[in-house]
Structure formats: structure tokens, C-alpha cells
């Protein structure tokens, strides 16, 4: 047992300010386990708690000449540990938000790219299926769905009745729905 273990905290602080390593060692022995328990309770990680306590004591050593402790050494150490823990937690939240943001961006960008690709593929398949429709049916369908003509306008242009135009569009939609029904399940997933 060293003589330093008998010194009061304020004497150890004064010796520490004079670069006394044994005073520093005694302060570490006195408070490191308590600070470690405190940090562990707040962080839930032994490794992070050890890091925080090491940072607190390293900071005390590095700033030993300017060290100003107005209250007790224990409350100063607890406050220093608490501040480092809060900074650590805030930093973790920022890092987590940043990682989530990047992850979300990458995911959404991929989904958008994937969605655009699927849309182009689907348009291509639909165009091929429309091209396979019988000629008159295809012509009526394109006038109605692409050029957006009314049934009366189609009937007038093709010299057919509006009822025939409606029936041709109905028949073409029925054929396309049947052919594309199975493909839609793949594209909607």
C-alpha cells in the first residue's frame, strides 16, 4: 500500500499538477472502477465504457497543469465521464442517421432504377403483344388507346360503326389481359 492512498483528493490533484505520476495512478485506482460501472450502465457496452474512462483519464493527464476542480474530484470525474458519454451517444446517433440516410438513398435509388428498368421491359412486352393483334383490331386499339380518339371518331376514320370500334377495343383488351396476366405478377413484385 502506497503513501498516496492515504492522501485526500485535493492533495492528489495538487501533486498531479506538478507532474506526479504516482498521484495520477492513485486517482486512477480510486475512481476508474466506479467510472467504468457508471459508463457501462449508460452505454451497455464494456468496450465503449472502457474507452470513455480511458479518454477521461487521458484528458486529465494531458490537461493536468490547467486542471481547475471547484467541487469534489469524484463529481468532476463523473461529470467528465457523463459529458463524454453524451458526446459519444450523440455522435453514434449522427453516424446512425447518416448511415440510414445513405442506406435509404442507395435502396431508393436501386428501387427507382429497378422500377424504371421493369417499366421499360413491360412497355416493350406490351408493344410486342399489341403488334401480334390482328391488323384491324390493332388499328382500332391504337387509335383509341394511343391517339385517344373517341369511338365515333374511330368509326368515321375507318368507315365502321362505333359499336364495331367498341367491340374491337374490348376484344383487344381481353386478349392483352390474358397474355399479360402472368407477367404482371412478376413485374409487381
PDB file of C-alpha atoms in Angstrom:
ATOM      1  CA  UNK A   1       0.000   0.000   0.000  1.00  0.00           C
ATOM      2  CA  UNK A   2       1.469   3.292  -1.098  1.00  0.00           C
ATOM      3  CA  UNK A   3       1.554   6.506   0.875  1.00  0.00           C
ATOM      4  CA  UNK A   4      -0.549   8.110  -1.882  1.00  0.00           C
ATOM      5  CA  UNK A   5      -3.566   6.010  -0.907  1.00  0.00           C
ATOM      6  CA  UNK A   6      -3.693   7.997   2.358  1.00  0.00           C
ATOM      7  CA  UNK A   7      -3.779  11.408   0.620  1.00  0.00           C
ATOM      8  CA  UNK A   8      -7.011  13.340   0.226  1.00  0.00           C
ATOM      9  CA  UNK A   9      -8.200  14.080  -3.310  1.00  0.00           C
ATOM     10  CA  UNK A  10      -7.218  17.764  -3.215  1.00  0.00           C
ATOM     11  CA  UNK A  11      -3.623  16.829  -2.307  1.00  0.00           C
ATOM     12  CA  UNK A  12      -3.509  14.302  -5.157  1.00  0.00           C
ATOM     13  CA  UNK A  13      -4.752  16.992  -7.569  1.00  0.00           C
ATOM     14  CA  UNK A  14      -2.006  19.389  -6.445  1.00  0.00           C
ATOM     15  CA  UNK A  15       0.619  16.659  -6.873  1.00  0.00           C
ATOM     16  CA  UNK A  16      -0.843  15.778 -10.271  1.00  0.00           C
ATOM     17  CA  UNK A  17      -0.452  19.418 -11.376  1.00  0.00           C
ATOM     18  CA  UNK A  18       3.247  19.067 -10.504  1.00  0.00           C
ATOM     19  CA  UNK A  19       3.536  16.089 -12.917  1.00  0.00           C
ATOM     20  CA  UNK A  20       3.480  13.468 -10.173  1.00  0.00           C
ATOM     21  CA  UNK A  21       2.672  10.189 -11.950  1.00  0.00           C
ATOM     22  CA  UNK A  22       2.080   8.326  -8.711  1.00  0.00           C
ATOM     23  CA  UNK A  23      -0.659  10.819  -7.782  1.00  0.00           C
ATOM     24  CA  UNK A  24      -2.215  10.200 -11.195  1.00  0.00           C
ATOM     25  CA  UNK A  25      -2.006   6.429 -10.652  1.00  0.00           C
ATOM     26  CA  UNK A  26      -3.708   6.762  -7.262  1.00  0.00           C
ATOM     27  CA  UNK A  27      -6.551   8.844  -8.753  1.00  0.00           C
ATOM     28  CA  UNK A  28      -6.947   6.195 -11.456  1.00  0.00           C
ATOM     29  CA  UNK A  29      -7.043   3.373  -8.860  1.00  0.00           C
ATOM     30  CA  UNK A  30      -9.602   5.233  -6.757  1.00  0.00           C
ATOM     31  CA  UNK A  31     -12.066   6.170  -9.454  1.00  0.00           C
ATOM     32  CA  UNK A  32     -11.606   4.083 -12.608  1.00  0.00           C
ATOM     33  CA  UNK A  33     -13.786   1.148 -11.475  1.00  0.00           C
ATOM     34  CA  UNK A  34     -16.600   3.431 -10.330  1.00  0.00           C
ATOM     35  CA  UNK A  35     -16.482   5.420 -13.568  1.00  0.00           C
ATOM     36  CA  UNK A  36     -16.392   2.195 -15.548  1.00  0.00           C
ATOM     37  CA  UNK A  37     -19.562   0.946 -13.829  1.00  0.00           C
ATOM     38  CA  UNK A  38     -21.245   4.308 -14.404  1.00  0.00           C
ATOM     39  CA  UNK A  39     -20.289   4.358 -18.098  1.00  0.00           C
ATOM     40  CA  UNK A  40     -21.345   0.744 -18.566  1.00  0.00           C
ATOM     41  CA  UNK A  41     -24.787   1.463 -17.078  1.00  0.00           C
ATOM     42  CA  UNK A  42     -25.262   4.320 -19.530  1.00  0.00           C
ATOM     43  CA  UNK A  43     -23.800   2.655 -22.625  1.00  0.00           C
ATOM     44  CA  UNK A  44     -24.472  -1.034 -22.124  1.00  0.00           C
ATOM     45  CA  UNK A  45     -21.114  -1.887 -23.682  1.00  0.00           C
ATOM     46  CA  UNK A  46     -17.995  -2.765 -21.686  1.00  0.00           C
ATOM     47  CA  UNK A  47     -15.685  -1.831 -24.570  1.00  0.00           C
ATOM     48  CA  UNK A  48     -17.286   1.588 -25.045  1.00  0.00           C
ATOM     49  CA  UNK A  49     -17.291   2.142 -21.270  1.00  0.00           C
ATOM     50  CA  UNK A  50     -13.561   1.307 -21.102  1.00  0.00           C
ATOM     51  CA  UNK A  51     -12.883   3.715 -23.972  1.00  0.00           C
ATOM     52  CA  UNK A  52     -14.787   6.524 -22.247  1.00  0.00           C
ATOM     53  CA  UNK A  53     -12.965   6.022 -18.930  1.00  0.00           C
ATOM     54  CA  UNK A  54      -9.597   5.902 -20.707  1.00  0.00           C
ATOM     55  CA  UNK A  55     -10.447   9.152 -22.510  1.00  0.00           C
ATOM     56  CA  UNK A  56     -11.405  10.840 -19.240  1.00  0.00           C
ATOM     57  CA  UNK A  57      -8.145   9.870 -17.524  1.00  0.00           C
ATOM     58  CA  UNK A  58      -6.059  10.658 -20.594  1.00  0.00           C
ATOM     59  CA  UNK A  59      -7.656  14.098 -20.716  1.00  0.00           C
ATOM     60  CA  UNK A  60      -6.886  14.670 -17.021  1.00  0.00           C
ATOM     61  CA  UNK A  61      -3.253  13.770 -17.575  1.00  0.00           C
ATOM     62  CA  UNK A  62      -2.926  15.904 -20.711  1.00  0.00           C
ATOM     63  CA  UNK A  63      -4.555  18.932 -19.034  1.00  0.00           C
ATOM     64  CA  UNK A  64      -3.071  18.407 -15.578  1.00  0.00           C
ATOM     65  CA  UNK A  65      -1.402  21.831 -15.419  1.00  0.00           C
ATOM     66  CA  UNK A  66      -4.607  23.751 -16.300  1.00  0.00           C
ATOM     67  CA  UNK A  67      -6.904  21.498 -14.282  1.00  0.00           C
ATOM     68  CA  UNK A  68      -9.397  23.500 -12.208  1.00  0.00           C
ATOM     69  CA  UNK A  69     -11.661  21.472  -9.962  1.00  0.00           C
ATOM     70  CA  UNK A  70     -14.081  23.550  -7.915  1.00  0.00           C
ATOM     71  CA  UNK A  71     -16.056  20.724  -6.268  1.00  0.00           C
ATOM     72  CA  UNK A  72     -15.016  17.236  -5.360  1.00  0.00           C
ATOM     73  CA  UNK A  73     -12.766  15.177  -7.610  1.00  0.00           C
ATOM     74  CA  UNK A  74     -15.365  12.416  -7.815  1.00  0.00           C
ATOM     75  CA  UNK A  75     -18.106  14.776  -9.073  1.00  0.00           C
ATOM     76  CA  UNK A  76     -15.627  16.301 -11.549  1.00  0.00           C
ATOM     77  CA  UNK A  77     -14.763  12.823 -12.897  1.00  0.00           C
ATOM     78  CA  UNK A  78     -18.424  11.759 -13.074  1.00  0.00           C
ATOM     79  CA  UNK A  79     -19.310  14.926 -14.951  1.00  0.00           C
ATOM     80  CA  UNK A  80     -16.369  14.473 -17.338  1.00  0.00           C
ATOM     81  CA  UNK A  81     -17.424  10.865 -17.970  1.00  0.00           C
ATOM     82  CA  UNK A  82     -21.068  11.852 -18.411  1.00  0.00           C
ATOM     83  CA  UNK A  83     -20.164  14.550 -20.945  1.00  0.00           C
ATOM     84  CA  UNK A  84     -18.012  12.119 -22.917  1.00  0.00           C
ATOM     85  CA  UNK A  85     -20.784   9.521 -22.834  1.00  0.00           C
ATOM     86  CA  UNK A  86     -23.355  12.051 -24.075  1.00  0.00           C
ATOM     87  CA  UNK A  87     -20.987  13.181 -26.832  1.00  0.00           C
ATOM     88  CA  UNK A  88     -20.418   9.545 -27.753  1.00  0.00           C
ATOM     89  CA  UNK A  89     -24.162   8.828 -27.877  1.00  0.00           C
ATOM     90  CA  UNK A  90     -24.805  11.979 -29.929  1.00  0.00           C
ATOM     91  CA  UNK A  91     -22.014  11.001 -32.311  1.00  0.00           C
ATOM     92  CA  UNK A  92     -23.440   7.473 -32.619  1.00  0.00           C
ATOM     93  CA  UNK A  93     -26.869   8.923 -33.434  1.00  0.00           C
ATOM     94  CA  UNK A  94     -25.387  11.197 -36.099  1.00  0.00           C
ATOM     95  CA  UNK A  95     -23.435   8.310 -37.590  1.00  0.00           C
ATOM     96  CA  UNK A  96     -26.532   6.115 -37.449  1.00  0.00           C
ATOM     97  CA  UNK A  97     -28.699   8.783 -39.121  1.00  0.00           C
ATOM     98  CA  UNK A  98     -26.035   9.286 -41.784  1.00  0.00           C
ATOM     99  CA  UNK A  99     -25.778   5.535 -42.393  1.00  0.00           C
ATOM    100  CA  UNK A 100     -29.580   5.250 -42.546  1.00  0.00           C
ATOM    101  CA  UNK A 101     -29.712   8.159 -44.958  1.00  0.00           C
ATOM    102  CA  UNK A 102     -27.085   6.613 -47.232  1.00  0.00           C
ATOM    103  CA  UNK A 103     -28.742   3.218 -46.989  1.00  0.00           C
ATOM    104  CA  UNK A 104     -32.123   4.714 -47.803  1.00  0.00           C
ATOM    105  CA  UNK A 105     -30.669   6.674 -50.729  1.00  0.00           C
ATOM    106  CA  UNK A 106     -28.944   3.597 -52.138  1.00  0.00           C
ATOM    107  CA  UNK A 107     -32.028   1.466 -51.609  1.00  0.00           C
ATOM    108  CA  UNK A 108     -34.403   4.028 -53.136  1.00  0.00           C
ATOM    109  CA  UNK A 109     -32.020   4.724 -55.985  1.00  0.00           C
ATOM    110  CA  UNK A 110     -31.793   0.991 -56.678  1.00  0.00           C
ATOM    111  CA  UNK A 111     -35.584   0.610 -56.426  1.00  0.00           C
ATOM    112  CA  UNK A 112     -36.048   3.571 -58.759  1.00  0.00           C
ATOM    113  CA  UNK A 113     -33.524   2.200 -61.247  1.00  0.00           C
ATOM    114  CA  UNK A 114     -35.048  -1.257 -60.930  1.00  0.00           C
ATOM    115  CA  UNK A 115     -38.540   0.205 -61.318  1.00  0.00           C
ATOM    116  CA  UNK A 116     -37.519   2.163 -64.420  1.00  0.00           C
ATOM    117  CA  UNK A 117     -35.953  -0.952 -65.907  1.00  0.00           C
ATOM    118  CA  UNK A 118     -39.075  -3.012 -65.209  1.00  0.00           C
ATOM    119  CA  UNK A 119     -41.270  -0.301 -66.686  1.00  0.00           C
ATOM    120  CA  UNK A 120     -39.238  -0.260 -69.911  1.00  0.00           C
ATOM    121  CA  UNK A 121     -39.318  -4.061 -70.102  1.00  0.00           C
ATOM    122  CA  UNK A 122     -43.074  -4.104 -69.541  1.00  0.00           C
ATOM    123  CA  UNK A 123     -43.626  -1.406 -72.191  1.00  0.00           C
ATOM    124  CA  UNK A 124     -41.579  -3.473 -74.626  1.00  0.00           C
ATOM    125  CA  UNK A 125     -43.575  -6.642 -73.896  1.00  0.00           C
ATOM    126  CA  UNK A 126     -46.893  -4.789 -74.238  1.00  0.00           C
ATOM    127  CA  UNK A 127     -45.767  -3.262 -77.542  1.00  0.00           C
ATOM    128  CA  UNK A 128     -44.872  -6.750 -78.852  1.00  0.00           C
ATOM    129  CA  UNK A 129     -48.236  -8.156 -77.757  1.00  0.00           C
ATOM    130  CA  UNK A 130     -50.074  -5.241 -79.399  1.00  0.00           C
ATOM    131  CA  UNK A 131     -48.118  -5.902 -82.612  1.00  0.00           C
ATOM    132  CA  UNK A 132     -49.371  -9.512 -82.538  1.00  0.00           C
ATOM    133  CA  UNK A 133     -53.043  -8.446 -82.524  1.00  0.00           C
ATOM    134  CA  UNK A 134     -54.963  -8.926 -85.795  1.00  0.00           C
ATOM    135  CA  UNK A 135     -54.402  -5.917 -88.075  1.00  0.00           C
ATOM    136  CA  UNK A 136     -57.863  -4.262 -87.865  1.00  0.00           C
ATOM    137  CA  UNK A 137     -58.119  -4.901 -84.131  1.00  0.00           C
ATOM    138  CA  UNK A 138     -54.635  -3.427 -83.582  1.00  0.00           C
ATOM    139  CA  UNK A 139     -55.509  -0.348 -85.667  1.00  0.00           C
ATOM    140  CA  UNK A 140     -58.709   0.337 -83.669  1.00  0.00           C
ATOM    141  CA  UNK A 141     -56.919  -0.299 -80.380  1.00  0.00           C
ATOM    142  CA  UNK A 142     -54.076   2.133 -81.207  1.00  0.00           C
ATOM    143  CA  UNK A 143     -56.482   4.842 -82.352  1.00  0.00           C
ATOM    144  CA  UNK A 144     -58.434   4.528 -79.092  1.00  0.00           C
ATOM    145  CA  UNK A 145     -55.643   3.981 -76.550  1.00  0.00           C
ATOM    146  CA  UNK A 146     -52.652   5.781 -78.088  1.00  0.00           C
ATOM    147  CA  UNK A 147     -54.202   8.559 -80.144  1.00  0.00           C
ATOM    148  CA  UNK A 148     -57.139   8.790 -77.709  1.00  0.00           C
ATOM    149  CA  UNK A 149     -59.834   9.140 -80.387  1.00  0.00           C
ATOM    150  CA  UNK A 150     -63.466   8.645 -79.420  1.00  0.00           C
ATOM    151  CA  UNK A 151     -65.345   5.631 -80.750  1.00  0.00           C
ATOM    152  CA  UNK A 152     -67.299   7.946 -83.094  1.00  0.00           C
ATOM    153  CA  UNK A 153     -64.048   9.395 -84.472  1.00  0.00           C
ATOM    154  CA  UNK A 154     -62.617   5.893 -84.998  1.00  0.00           C
ATOM    155  CA  UNK A 155     -65.810   4.745 -86.724  1.00  0.00           C
ATOM    156  CA  UNK A 156     -65.722   7.746 -89.026  1.00  0.00           C
ATOM    157  CA  UNK A 157     -61.996   7.348 -89.831  1.00  0.00           C
ATOM    158  CA  UNK A 158     -62.148   3.593 -90.519  1.00  0.00           C
ATOM    159  CA  UNK A 159     -65.626   3.558 -92.031  1.00  0.00           C
ATOM    160  CA  UNK A 160     -67.014   1.176 -89.384  1.00  0.00           C
ATOM    161  CA  UNK A 161     -69.751   1.547 -86.772  1.00  0.00           C
ATOM    162  CA  UNK A 162     -68.915   2.876 -83.314  1.00  0.00           C
ATOM    163  CA  UNK A 163     -70.270  -0.429 -81.921  1.00  0.00           C
ATOM    164  CA  UNK A 164     -67.693  -2.341 -84.009  1.00  0.00           C
ATOM    165  CA  UNK A 165     -64.952   0.025 -82.742  1.00  0.00           C
ATOM    166  CA  UNK A 166     -66.012  -0.626 -79.120  1.00  0.00           C
ATOM    167  CA  UNK A 167     -66.085  -4.390 -79.726  1.00  0.00           C
ATOM    168  CA  UNK A 168     -62.605  -4.349 -81.328  1.00  0.00           C
ATOM    169  CA  UNK A 169     -61.139  -2.443 -78.343  1.00  0.00           C
ATOM    170  CA  UNK A 170     -62.923  -4.781 -75.919  1.00  0.00           C
ATOM    171  CA  UNK A 171     -61.605  -7.871 -77.744  1.00  0.00           C
ATOM    172  CA  UNK A 172     -58.048  -6.500 -77.927  1.00  0.00           C
ATOM    173  CA  UNK A 173     -58.045  -5.676 -74.183  1.00  0.00           C
ATOM    174  CA  UNK A 174     -59.339  -9.171 -73.414  1.00  0.00           C
ATOM    175  CA  UNK A 175     -56.509 -10.746 -75.467  1.00  0.00           C
ATOM    176  CA  UNK A 176     -53.845  -8.475 -73.937  1.00  0.00           C
ATOM    177  CA  UNK A 177     -55.081  -9.033 -70.373  1.00  0.00           C
ATOM    178  CA  UNK A 178     -54.932 -12.778 -70.816  1.00  0.00           C
ATOM    179  CA  UNK A 179     -51.411 -12.704 -72.281  1.00  0.00           C
ATOM    180  CA  UNK A 180     -50.078 -10.206 -69.736  1.00  0.00           C
ATOM    181  CA  UNK A 181     -51.826 -11.558 -66.625  1.00  0.00           C
ATOM    182  CA  UNK A 182     -48.979 -13.913 -65.712  1.00  0.00           C
ATOM    183  CA  UNK A 183     -46.310 -11.308 -66.492  1.00  0.00           C
ATOM    184  CA  UNK A 184     -47.925  -8.700 -64.238  1.00  0.00           C
ATOM    185  CA  UNK A 185     -47.346 -10.828 -61.140  1.00  0.00           C
ATOM    186  CA  UNK A 186     -43.620 -10.844 -61.892  1.00  0.00           C
ATOM    187  CA  UNK A 187     -43.465  -7.087 -62.510  1.00  0.00           C
ATOM    188  CA  UNK A 188     -45.494  -6.107 -59.458  1.00  0.00           C
ATOM    189  CA  UNK A 189     -43.171  -7.962 -57.081  1.00  0.00           C
TER     190      UNK A 189
END
